[in-house]
C-alpha positions as CSV (number, residue, x, y, z in Angstrom):
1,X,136.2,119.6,63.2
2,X,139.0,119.3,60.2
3,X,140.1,115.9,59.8
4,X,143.5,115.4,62.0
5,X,144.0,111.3,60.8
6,X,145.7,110.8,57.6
7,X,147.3,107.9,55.8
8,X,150.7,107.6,56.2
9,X,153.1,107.9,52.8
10,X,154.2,104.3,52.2
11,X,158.0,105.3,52.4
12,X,157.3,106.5,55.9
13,X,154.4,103.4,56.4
14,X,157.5,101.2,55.4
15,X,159.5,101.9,58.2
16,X,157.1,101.2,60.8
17,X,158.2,97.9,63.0
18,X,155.6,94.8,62.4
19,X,153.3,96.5,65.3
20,X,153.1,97.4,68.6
21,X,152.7,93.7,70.9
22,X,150.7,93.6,73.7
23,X,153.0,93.0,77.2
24,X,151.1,93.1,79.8
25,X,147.1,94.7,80.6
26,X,149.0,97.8,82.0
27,X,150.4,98.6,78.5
28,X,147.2,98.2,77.7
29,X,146.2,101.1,80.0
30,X,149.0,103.7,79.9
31,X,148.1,103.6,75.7
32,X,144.5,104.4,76.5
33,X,145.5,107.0,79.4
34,X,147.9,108.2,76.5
35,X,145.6,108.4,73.8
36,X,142.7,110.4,76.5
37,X,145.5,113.0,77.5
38,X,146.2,114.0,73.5
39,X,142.4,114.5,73.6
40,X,143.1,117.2,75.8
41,X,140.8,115.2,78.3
42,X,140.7,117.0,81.9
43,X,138.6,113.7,83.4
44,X,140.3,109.9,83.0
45,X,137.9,107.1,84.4
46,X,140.2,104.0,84.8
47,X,138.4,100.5,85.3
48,X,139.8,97.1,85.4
49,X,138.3,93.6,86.3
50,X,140.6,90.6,86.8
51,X,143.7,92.1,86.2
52,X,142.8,93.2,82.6
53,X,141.8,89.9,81.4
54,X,138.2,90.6,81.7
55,X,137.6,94.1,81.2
56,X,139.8,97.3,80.1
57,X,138.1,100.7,80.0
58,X,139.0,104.4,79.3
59,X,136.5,107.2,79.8
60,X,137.7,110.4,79.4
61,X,136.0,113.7,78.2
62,X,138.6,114.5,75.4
63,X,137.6,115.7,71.8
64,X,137.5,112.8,70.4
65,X,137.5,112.3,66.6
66,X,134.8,113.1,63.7
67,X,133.0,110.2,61.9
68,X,135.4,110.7,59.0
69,X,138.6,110.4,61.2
70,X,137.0,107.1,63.1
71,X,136.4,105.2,60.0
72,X,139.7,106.4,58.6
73,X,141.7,105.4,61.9
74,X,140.9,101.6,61.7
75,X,142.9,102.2,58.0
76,X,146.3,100.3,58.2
77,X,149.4,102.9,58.8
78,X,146.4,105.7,59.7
């Protein structure tokens, strides 16, 4: 699977706000649910314990990424 993260040019990288703030556990959710569906996933598995504040999961069966792209996404403005 080609590599599909890249870093961003810094004029562009520049532009972005300070980063995205956590609202509420159900942001949270619809950003993972978000993530699964650009994975082409056709299965989402939602669980949540104590209103998010103990446990958040996402199982979906979507493409998910390469090694390559999963070190390179935890790059700032990947």
């Amino acid at each position: 699977m080609p590599g599909r993260i890249r870093i961003l040019p810094e004029i562009l990288s520049n532009k972005i706000a300070a980063g995205e703030v956590v609202e509420r556990p159900a942001s949270v959710v619809r950003e993972l649910i978000e993530n699964a569906l650009d994975a082409r996933s056709t299965r989402i598995i939602t669980e949540v314990e104590k209103g998010g504040r103990s446990l958040i999961r996402v199982s979906d069966n979507g493409i998910g990424m390469s090694h390559d792209d999963a070190l390179l996404s935890v790059e700032r403005y990947a």
